[in-house]
Tab-separated table of C-alpha atoms and ligand atoms in Angstrom:
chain	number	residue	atom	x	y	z
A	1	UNK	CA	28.361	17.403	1.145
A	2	UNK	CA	30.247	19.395	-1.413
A	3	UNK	CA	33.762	17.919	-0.419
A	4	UNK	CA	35.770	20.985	-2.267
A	5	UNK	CA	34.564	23.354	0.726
A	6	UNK	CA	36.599	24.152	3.643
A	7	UNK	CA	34.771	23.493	6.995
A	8	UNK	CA	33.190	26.627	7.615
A	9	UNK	CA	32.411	27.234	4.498
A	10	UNK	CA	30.644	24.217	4.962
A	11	UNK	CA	28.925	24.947	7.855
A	12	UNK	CA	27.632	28.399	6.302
A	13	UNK	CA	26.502	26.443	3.200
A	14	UNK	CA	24.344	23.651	5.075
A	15	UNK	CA	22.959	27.101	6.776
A	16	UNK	CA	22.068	28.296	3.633
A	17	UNK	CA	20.938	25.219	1.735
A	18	UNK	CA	18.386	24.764	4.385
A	19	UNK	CA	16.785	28.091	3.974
A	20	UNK	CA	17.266	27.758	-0.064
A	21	UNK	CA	15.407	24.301	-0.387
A	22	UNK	CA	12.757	25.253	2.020
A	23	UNK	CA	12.179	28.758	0.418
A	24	UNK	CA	12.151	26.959	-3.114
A	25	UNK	CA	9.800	24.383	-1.740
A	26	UNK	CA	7.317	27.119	-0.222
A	27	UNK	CA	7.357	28.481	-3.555
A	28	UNK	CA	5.578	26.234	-5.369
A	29	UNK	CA	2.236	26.927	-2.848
A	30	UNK	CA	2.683	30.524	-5.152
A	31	UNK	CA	-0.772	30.571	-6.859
A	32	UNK	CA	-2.023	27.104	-5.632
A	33	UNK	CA	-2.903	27.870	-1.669
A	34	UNK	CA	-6.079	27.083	-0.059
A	35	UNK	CA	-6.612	31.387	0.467
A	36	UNK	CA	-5.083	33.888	-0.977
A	37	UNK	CA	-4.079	35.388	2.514
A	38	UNK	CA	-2.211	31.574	3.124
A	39	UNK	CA	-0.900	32.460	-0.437
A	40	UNK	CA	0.970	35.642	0.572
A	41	UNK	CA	2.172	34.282	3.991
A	42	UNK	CA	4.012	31.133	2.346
A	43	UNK	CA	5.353	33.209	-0.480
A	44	UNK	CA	6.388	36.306	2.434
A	45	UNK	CA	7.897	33.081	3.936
A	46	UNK	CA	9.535	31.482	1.117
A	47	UNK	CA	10.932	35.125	0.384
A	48	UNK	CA	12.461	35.707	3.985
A	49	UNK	CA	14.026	32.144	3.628
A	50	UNK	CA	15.597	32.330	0.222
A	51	UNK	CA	17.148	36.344	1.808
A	52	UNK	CA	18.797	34.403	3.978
A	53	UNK	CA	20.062	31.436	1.589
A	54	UNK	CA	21.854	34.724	-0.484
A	55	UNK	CA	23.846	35.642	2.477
A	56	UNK	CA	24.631	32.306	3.641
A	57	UNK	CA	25.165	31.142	0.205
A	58	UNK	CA	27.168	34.148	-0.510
A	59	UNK	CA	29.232	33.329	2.929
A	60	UNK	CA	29.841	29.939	2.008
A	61	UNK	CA	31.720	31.155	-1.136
A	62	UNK	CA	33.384	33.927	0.219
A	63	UNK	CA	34.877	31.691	2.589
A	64	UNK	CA	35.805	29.119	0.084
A	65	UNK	CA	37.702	31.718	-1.951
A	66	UNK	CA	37.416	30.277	-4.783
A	67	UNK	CA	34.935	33.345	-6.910
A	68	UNK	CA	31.193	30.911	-6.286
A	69	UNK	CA	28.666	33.827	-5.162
A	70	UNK	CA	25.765	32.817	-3.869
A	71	UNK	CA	24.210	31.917	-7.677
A	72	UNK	CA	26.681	29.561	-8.826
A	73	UNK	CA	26.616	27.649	-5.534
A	74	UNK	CA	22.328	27.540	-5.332
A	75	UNK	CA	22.383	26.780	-9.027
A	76	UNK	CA	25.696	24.767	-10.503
A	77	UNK	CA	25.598	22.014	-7.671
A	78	UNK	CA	24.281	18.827	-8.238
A	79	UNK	CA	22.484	17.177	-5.364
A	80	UNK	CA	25.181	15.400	-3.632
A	81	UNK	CA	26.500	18.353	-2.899
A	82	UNK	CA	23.916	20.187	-1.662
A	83	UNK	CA	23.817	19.498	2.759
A	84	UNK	CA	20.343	20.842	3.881
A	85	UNK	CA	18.727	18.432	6.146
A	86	UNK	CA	16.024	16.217	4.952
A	87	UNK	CA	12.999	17.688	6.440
A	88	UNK	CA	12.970	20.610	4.177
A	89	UNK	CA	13.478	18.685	0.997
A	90	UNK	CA	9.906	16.556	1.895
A	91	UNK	CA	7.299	17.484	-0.158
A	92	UNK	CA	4.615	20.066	0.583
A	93	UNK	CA	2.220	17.237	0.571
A	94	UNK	CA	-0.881	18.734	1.493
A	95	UNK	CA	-1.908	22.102	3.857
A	96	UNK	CA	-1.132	20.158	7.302
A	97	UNK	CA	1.673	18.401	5.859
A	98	UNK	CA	3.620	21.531	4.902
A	99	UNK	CA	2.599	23.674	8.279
A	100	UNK	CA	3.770	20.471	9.792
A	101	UNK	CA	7.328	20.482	8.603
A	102	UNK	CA	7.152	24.638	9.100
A	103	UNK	CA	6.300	24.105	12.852
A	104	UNK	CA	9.391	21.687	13.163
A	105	UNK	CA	12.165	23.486	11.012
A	106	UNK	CA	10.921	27.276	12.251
A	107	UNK	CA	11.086	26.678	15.762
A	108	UNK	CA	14.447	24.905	15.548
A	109	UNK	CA	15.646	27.724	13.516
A	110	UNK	CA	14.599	30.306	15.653
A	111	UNK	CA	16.710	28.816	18.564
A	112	UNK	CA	19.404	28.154	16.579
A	113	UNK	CA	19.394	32.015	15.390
A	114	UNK	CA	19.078	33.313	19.082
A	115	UNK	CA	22.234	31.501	19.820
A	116	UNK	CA	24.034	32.381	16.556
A	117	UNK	CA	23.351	36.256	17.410
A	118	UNK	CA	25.520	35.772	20.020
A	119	UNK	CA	28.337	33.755	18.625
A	120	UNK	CA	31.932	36.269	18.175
A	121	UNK	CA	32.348	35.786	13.848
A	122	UNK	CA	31.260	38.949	12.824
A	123	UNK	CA	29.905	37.582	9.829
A	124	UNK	CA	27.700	34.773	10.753
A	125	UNK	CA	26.540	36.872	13.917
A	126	UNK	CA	24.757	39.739	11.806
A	127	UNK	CA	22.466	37.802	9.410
A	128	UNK	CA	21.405	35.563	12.354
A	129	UNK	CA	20.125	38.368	14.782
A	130	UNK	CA	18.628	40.049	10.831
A	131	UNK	CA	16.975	36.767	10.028
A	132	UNK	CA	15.939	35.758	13.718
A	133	UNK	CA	13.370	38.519	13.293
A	134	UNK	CA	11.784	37.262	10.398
A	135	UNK	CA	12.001	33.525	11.594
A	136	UNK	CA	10.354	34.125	14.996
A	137	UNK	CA	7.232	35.435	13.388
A	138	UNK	CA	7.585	32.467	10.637
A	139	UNK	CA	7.285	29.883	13.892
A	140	UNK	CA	4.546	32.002	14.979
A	141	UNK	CA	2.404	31.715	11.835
A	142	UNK	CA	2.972	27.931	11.740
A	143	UNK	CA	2.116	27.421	15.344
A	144	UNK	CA	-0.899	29.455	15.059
A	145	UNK	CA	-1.604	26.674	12.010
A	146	UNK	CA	-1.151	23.877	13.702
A	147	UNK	CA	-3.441	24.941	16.516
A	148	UNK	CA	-6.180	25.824	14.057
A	149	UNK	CA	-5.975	22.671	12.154
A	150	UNK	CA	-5.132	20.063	15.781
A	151	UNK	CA	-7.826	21.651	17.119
A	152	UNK	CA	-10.361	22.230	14.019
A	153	UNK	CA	-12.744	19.820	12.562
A	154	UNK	CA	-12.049	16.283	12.350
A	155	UNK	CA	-10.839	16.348	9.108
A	156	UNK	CA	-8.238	18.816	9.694
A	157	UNK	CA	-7.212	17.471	12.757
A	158	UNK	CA	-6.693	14.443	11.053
A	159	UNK	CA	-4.720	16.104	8.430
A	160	UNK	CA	-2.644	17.772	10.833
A	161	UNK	CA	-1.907	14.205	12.684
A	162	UNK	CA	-0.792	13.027	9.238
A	163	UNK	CA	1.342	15.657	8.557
A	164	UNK	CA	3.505	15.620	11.968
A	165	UNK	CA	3.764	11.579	11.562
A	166	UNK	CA	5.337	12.682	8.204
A	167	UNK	CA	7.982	15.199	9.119
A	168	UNK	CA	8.410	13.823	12.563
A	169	UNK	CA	11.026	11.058	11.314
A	170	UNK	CA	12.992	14.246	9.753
A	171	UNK	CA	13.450	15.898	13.339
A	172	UNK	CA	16.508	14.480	15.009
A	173	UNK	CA	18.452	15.583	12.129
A	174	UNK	CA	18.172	19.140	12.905
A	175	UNK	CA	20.271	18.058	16.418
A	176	UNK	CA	23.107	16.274	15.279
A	177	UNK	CA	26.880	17.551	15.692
A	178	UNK	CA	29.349	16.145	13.807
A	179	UNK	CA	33.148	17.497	12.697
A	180	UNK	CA	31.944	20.934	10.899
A	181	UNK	CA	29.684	21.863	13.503
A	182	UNK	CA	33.007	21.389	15.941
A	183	UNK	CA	35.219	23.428	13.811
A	184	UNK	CA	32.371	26.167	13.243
A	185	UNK	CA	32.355	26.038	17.187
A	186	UNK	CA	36.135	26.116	17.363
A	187	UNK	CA	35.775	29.299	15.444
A	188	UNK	CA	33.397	31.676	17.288
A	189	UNK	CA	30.779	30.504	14.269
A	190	UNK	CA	29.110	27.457	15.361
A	191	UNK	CA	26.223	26.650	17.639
A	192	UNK	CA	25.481	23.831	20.054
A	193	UNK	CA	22.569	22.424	18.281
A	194	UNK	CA	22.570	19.482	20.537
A	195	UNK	CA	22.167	21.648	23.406
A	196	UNK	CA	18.568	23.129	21.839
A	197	UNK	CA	16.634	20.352	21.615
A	198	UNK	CA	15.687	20.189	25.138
A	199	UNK	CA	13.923	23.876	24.308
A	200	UNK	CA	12.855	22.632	21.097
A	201	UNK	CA	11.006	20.128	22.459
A	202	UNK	CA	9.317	22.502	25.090
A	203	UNK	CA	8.051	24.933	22.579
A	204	UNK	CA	6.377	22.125	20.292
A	205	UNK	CA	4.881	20.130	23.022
A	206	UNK	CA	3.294	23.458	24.128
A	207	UNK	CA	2.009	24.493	21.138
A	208	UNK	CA	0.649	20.492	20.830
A	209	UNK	CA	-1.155	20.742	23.879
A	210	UNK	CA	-2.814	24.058	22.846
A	211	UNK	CA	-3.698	22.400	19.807
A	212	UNK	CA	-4.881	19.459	21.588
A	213	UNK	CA	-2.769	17.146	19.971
A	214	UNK	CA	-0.595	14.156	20.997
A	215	UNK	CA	3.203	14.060	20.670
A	216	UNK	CA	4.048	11.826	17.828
A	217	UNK	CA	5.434	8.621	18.600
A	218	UNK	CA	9.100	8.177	18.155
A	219	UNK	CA	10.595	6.929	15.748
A	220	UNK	CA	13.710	5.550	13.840
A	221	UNK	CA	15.300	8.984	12.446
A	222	UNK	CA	16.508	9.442	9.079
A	223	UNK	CA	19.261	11.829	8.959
A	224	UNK	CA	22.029	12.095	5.735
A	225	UNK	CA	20.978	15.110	4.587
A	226	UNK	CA	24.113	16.756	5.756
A	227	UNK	CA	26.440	14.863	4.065
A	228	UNK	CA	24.258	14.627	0.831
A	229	UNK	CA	22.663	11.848	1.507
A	230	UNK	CA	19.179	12.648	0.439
A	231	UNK	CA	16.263	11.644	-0.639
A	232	UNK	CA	14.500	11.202	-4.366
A	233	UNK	CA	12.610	14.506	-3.589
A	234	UNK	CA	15.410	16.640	-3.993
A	235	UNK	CA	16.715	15.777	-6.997
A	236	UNK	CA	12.924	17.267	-8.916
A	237	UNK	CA	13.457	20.248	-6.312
A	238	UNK	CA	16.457	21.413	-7.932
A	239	UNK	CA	15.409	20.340	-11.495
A	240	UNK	CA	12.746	23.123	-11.404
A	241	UNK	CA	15.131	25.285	-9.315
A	242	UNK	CA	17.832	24.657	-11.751
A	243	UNK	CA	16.774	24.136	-14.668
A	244	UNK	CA	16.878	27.759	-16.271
A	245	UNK	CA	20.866	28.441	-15.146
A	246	UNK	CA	21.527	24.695	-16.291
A	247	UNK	CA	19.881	25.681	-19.687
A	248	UNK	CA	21.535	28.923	-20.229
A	249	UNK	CA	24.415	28.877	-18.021
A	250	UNK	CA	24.775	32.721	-16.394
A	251	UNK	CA	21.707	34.048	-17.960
A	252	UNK	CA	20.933	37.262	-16.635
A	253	UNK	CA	17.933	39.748	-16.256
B	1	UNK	CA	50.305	69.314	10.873
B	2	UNK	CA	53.035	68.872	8.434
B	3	UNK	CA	53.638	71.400	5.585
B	4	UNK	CA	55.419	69.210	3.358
B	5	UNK	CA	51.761	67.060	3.128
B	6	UNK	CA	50.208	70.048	1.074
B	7	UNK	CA	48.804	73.509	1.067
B	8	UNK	CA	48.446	75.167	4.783
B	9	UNK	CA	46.006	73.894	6.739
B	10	UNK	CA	42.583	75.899	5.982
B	11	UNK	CA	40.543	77.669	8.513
B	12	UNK	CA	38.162	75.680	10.777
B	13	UNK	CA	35.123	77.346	9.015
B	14	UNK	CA	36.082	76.190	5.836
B	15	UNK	CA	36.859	72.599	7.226
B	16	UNK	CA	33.235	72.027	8.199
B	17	UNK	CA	32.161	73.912	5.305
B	18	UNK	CA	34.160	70.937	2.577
B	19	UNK	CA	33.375	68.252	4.939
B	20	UNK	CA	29.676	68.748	6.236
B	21	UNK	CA	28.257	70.553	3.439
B	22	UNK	CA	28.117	67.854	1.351
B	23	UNK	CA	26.907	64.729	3.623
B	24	UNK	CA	24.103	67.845	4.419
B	25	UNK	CA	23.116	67.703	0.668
B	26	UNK	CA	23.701	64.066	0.146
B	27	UNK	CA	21.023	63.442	3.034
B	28	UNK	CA	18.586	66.469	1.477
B	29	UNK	CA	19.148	64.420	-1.889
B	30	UNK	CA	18.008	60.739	-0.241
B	31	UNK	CA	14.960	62.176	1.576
B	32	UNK	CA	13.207	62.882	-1.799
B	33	UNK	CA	14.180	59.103	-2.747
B	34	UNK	CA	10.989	56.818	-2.301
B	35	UNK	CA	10.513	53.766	-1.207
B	36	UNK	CA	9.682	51.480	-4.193
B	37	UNK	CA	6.832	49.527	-2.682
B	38	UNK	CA	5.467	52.335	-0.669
B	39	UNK	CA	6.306	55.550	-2.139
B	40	UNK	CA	4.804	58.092	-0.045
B	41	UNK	CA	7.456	57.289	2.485
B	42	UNK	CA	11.290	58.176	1.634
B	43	UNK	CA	14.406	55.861	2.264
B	44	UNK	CA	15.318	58.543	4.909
B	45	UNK	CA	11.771	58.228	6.403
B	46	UNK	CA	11.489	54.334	6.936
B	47	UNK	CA	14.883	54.455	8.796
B	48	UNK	CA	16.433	52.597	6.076
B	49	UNK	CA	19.646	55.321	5.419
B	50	UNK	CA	21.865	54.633	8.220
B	51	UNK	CA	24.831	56.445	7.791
B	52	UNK	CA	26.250	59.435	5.214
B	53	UNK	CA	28.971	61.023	5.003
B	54	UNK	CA	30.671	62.892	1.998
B	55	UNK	CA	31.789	59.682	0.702
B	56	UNK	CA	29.826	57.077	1.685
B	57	UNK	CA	25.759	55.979	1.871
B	58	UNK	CA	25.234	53.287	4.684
B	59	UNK	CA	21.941	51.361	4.138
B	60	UNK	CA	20.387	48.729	5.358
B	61	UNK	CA	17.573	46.393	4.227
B	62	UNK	CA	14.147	46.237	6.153
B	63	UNK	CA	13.978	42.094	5.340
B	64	UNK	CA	16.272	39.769	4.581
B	65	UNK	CA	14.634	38.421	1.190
B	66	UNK	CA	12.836	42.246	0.546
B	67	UNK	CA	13.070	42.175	-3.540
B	68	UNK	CA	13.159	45.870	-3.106
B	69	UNK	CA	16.444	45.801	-1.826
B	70	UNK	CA	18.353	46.126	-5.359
B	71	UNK	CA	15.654	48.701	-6.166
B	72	UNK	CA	16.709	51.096	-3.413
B	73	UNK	CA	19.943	50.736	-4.303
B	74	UNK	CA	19.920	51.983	-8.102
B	75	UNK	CA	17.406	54.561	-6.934
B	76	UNK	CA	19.645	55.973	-4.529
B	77	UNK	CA	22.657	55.707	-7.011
B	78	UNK	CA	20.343	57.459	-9.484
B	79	UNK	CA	19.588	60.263	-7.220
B	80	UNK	CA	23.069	61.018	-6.078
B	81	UNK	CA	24.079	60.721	-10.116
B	82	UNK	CA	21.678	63.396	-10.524
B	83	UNK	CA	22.312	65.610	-7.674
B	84	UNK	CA	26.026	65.851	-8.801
B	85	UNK	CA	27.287	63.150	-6.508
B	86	UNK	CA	28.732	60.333	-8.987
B	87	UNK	CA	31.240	59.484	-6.598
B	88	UNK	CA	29.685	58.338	-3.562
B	89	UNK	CA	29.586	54.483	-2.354
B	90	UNK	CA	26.612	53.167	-1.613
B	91	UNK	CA	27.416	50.488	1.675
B	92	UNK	CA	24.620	47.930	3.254
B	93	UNK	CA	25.045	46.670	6.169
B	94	UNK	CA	23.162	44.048	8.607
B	95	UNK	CA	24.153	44.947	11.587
B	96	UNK	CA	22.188	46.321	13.457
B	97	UNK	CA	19.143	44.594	12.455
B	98	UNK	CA	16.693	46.938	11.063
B	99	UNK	CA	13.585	47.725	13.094
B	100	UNK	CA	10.232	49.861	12.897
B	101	UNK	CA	11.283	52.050	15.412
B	102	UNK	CA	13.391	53.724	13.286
B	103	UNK	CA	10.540	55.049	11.031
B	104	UNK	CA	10.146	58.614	11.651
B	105	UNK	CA	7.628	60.488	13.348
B	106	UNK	CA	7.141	61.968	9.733
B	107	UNK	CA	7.255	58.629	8.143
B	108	UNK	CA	4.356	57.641	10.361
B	109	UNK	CA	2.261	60.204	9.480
B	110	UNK	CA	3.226	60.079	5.686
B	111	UNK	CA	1.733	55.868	5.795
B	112	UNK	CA	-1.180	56.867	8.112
B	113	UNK	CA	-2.212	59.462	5.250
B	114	UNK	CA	-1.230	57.047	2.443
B	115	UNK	CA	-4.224	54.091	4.354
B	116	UNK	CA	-1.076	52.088	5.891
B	117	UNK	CA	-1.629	51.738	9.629
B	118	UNK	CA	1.916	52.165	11.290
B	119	UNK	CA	3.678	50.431	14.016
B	120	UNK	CA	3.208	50.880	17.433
B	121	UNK	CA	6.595	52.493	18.639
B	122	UNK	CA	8.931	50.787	20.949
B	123	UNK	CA	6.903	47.340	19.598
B	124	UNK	CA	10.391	46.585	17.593
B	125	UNK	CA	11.421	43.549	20.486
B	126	UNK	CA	8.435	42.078	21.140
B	127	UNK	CA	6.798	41.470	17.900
B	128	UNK	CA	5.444	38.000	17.864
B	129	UNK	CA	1.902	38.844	18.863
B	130	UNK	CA	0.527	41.592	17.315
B	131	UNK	CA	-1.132	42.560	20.587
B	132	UNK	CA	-2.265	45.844	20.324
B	133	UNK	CA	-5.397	46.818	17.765
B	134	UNK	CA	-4.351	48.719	14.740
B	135	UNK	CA	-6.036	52.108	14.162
B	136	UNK	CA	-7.981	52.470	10.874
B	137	UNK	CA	-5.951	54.852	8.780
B	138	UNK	CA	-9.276	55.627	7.515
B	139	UNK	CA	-11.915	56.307	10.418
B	140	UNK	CA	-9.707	56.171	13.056
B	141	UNK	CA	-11.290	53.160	14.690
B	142	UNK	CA	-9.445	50.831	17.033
B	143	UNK	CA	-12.172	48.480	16.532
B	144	UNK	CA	-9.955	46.263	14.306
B	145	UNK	CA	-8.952	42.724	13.657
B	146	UNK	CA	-6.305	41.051	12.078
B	147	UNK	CA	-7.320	39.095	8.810
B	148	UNK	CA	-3.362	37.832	7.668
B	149	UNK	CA	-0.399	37.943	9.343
B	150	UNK	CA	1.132	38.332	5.995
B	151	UNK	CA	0.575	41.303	3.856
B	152	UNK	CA	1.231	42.085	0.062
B	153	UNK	CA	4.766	43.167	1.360
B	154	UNK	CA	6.858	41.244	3.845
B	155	UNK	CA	6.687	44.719	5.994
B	156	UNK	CA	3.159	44.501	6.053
B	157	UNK	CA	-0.134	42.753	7.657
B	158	UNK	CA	-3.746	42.371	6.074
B	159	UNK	CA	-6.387	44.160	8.809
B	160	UNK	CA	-9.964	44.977	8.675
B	161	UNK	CA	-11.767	47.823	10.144
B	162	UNK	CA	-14.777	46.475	11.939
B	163	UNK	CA	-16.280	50.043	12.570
B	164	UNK	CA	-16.553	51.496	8.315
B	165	UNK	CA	-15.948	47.653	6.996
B	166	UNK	CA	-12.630	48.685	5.010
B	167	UNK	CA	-9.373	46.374	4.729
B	168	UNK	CA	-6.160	48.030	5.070
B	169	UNK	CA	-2.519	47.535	5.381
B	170	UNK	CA	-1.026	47.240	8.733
B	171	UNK	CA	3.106	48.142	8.856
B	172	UNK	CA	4.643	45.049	11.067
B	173	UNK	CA	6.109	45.766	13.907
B	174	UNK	CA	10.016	43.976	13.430
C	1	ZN	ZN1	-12.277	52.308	9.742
């Protein structure tokens, strides 16, 4: 966790590196999906994600007062700093593997924007109900995947079994509170994320059944993310990301 | 009103004549401004122009990530340059969200002529299943079928016509 930012800066920058490293991560399927239709809904995706990562991102700074825009925060951190949870930094693996970690983060998202809608700072309210829009349809694309692929052939199905045991380890994370989710509370900005996962839970064990799959077992969770704790994968995430505005520090179009 | 805060107060007339005249001109001025990605529909037309007033453009952005947001922005700046307007802001705003409804009768008509299918009206809340069929912009057809949720533009969906066998662009509800 970049220690230099004030709580709810914090709190509006872990928002925002979740949708940046997930966006960034969807990006590389650009040119390499299985279809070219699965093409344009990862990039639409990754687009919608990294929208909300600029006015997070942008947040975050404004908050912290101290002139980082939304740029110089996504591109002149090094990795401790950066507080996404793991299970958007995983890699895209194959198909399965990345509709798996989609299924988990969009539906958790989704709740998580329904609530912040609702929450009284007028600037963390607005781009929650904006991006809650995009994000519902985003769970219902990966849903609709992981019904097609649990309930497919046997080699998809196994690929899609695979690909939950991956991610699944990454899930708690998304549910724990700690001292800036209390002080974003404390401020009319945070959420309850504790309080979701008993929905959470009920929209992926639906969407399991339909797709005639079983509930992974559970496991030990590793969390860290959110104090920079993270794993090797993020590091070459944000050497691509990076690497231009490292290179040629403010380059410009 | 107090004298010593200028020249007498002018006539009502001419009060809504300085004050309405130009927001009147301002708006004339944005409804020849096209949308980037689909140009046969205006920034007035998709809903996207908010607000105007004589000093001020409110906008918002259809999606959060749309690349054509910056786009819109110059354009409109470039329009109002032109019309004799240098001295307008241009505001965005996110609040409220931006939905399909707000596409105009017009603006409907406009994609539907240009081979874009658009929304269903009042579909803005419930948009997760795109329930209804789409008609083919091109035969008319409600004999349809979805082929990608996602389109070549985040506003849009891939559909097929099953009835004269041609693809075509479906505007997402949101
Ligand atoms: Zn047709």
């Amino acid at each position: 966790m970049d220690s230099a930012l004030p709580p709810l800066a914090a709190y509006a920058a872990r928002l925002g590196d979740d949708s940046l490293i997930l966006g960034q991560r969807l990006g590389e399927w650009c040119g390499h999906a299985p279809a070219l239709e699965v093409d344009l809904s990862l990039s639409n995706v990754a687009l919608d994600l990294i929208g909300q990562a600029t006015h997070f991102l942008g947040l975050a700074g404004a908050i912290e007062g101290a002139g980082r825009d939304a740029d110089k925060l996504a591109f002149h951190r090094d990795v401790m700093d950066f507080s996404n949870c793991l299970l958007v930094e995983q890699p895209n693996g194959d198909f399965a593997q990345t509709i798996a970690r989609q299924f988990l983060f969009s539906n958790y998202q989704a709740l998580l924007f329904e609530q912040m809608a609702q929450v009284k700072d007028e600037r963390f309210a607005p781009i929650a109900a904006k991006a809650l829009k995009e994000v519902k349809y985003h769970a219902t694309l990966a849903s609709d995947w992981v019904v097609r692929l649990g309930d497919g052939t046997d080699e998809s199905k196994t690929r899609m079994v695979a690909g939950l045991n991956w991610m699944w380890r990454f899930a708690d994370e998304l549910f724990v509170m700690d001292d800036v989710d209390a002080a974003a509370i404390a401020n009319g900005a945070g959420v309850d994320k504790a309080a979701l996962r008993a929905a959470w839970d009920a929209r992926i064990d639906a969407v399991l059944a339909e797709a005639t799959l079983a509930r992974p077992a559970a496991r030990r969770p590793i969390v860290g993310g959110r104090v920079g704790r993270h794993s090797e994968h993020l590091g070459h995430v944000l050497s691509a990301m990076q690497f231009l505005q490292r290179a040629y520090p403010g380059a410009n179009w | 009103m107090n004298a010593l805060h200028g020249p007498p107060a002018p006539s009502r007339a001419s009060v809504v004549h300085s004050r309405e005249a130009p927001a009147v001109h301002i708006r004339a001025i944005l409804a020849d401004v096209p949308d980037p990605e689909i140009p046969a529909v205006s920034v007035v037309d998709l809903g996207i122009v908010r607000d105007v007033s004589a000093e001020r453009v409110l906008i918002t952005p259809t999606y959060t990530g749309c690349p054509a947001t910056h786009a819109i922005e110059q354009m409109i700046r470039t329009a109002l340059d032109a019309g004799g307007f240098g001295d307008v802001a241009i505001e965005t705003t996110l609040s409220p969200p931006w939905s399909t409804d707000w596409i105009s009768d017009a603006g409907r008509e406009k994609l539907r002529a240009y081979g874009i299918a658009p929304p269903p009206k009042g579909a803005g809340a419930s948009a997760l299943k795109n329930a209804q069929a789409a008609e083919c912009p091109r035969c008319g057809s409600i004999n349809t079928e979805e082929v990608s949720r996602f389109g070549s533009t985040p506003c849009k969906a891939l559909w097929r016509c099953k009835a004269c066998a041609e693809p075509f662009d479906r505007f997402k509800c949101h």
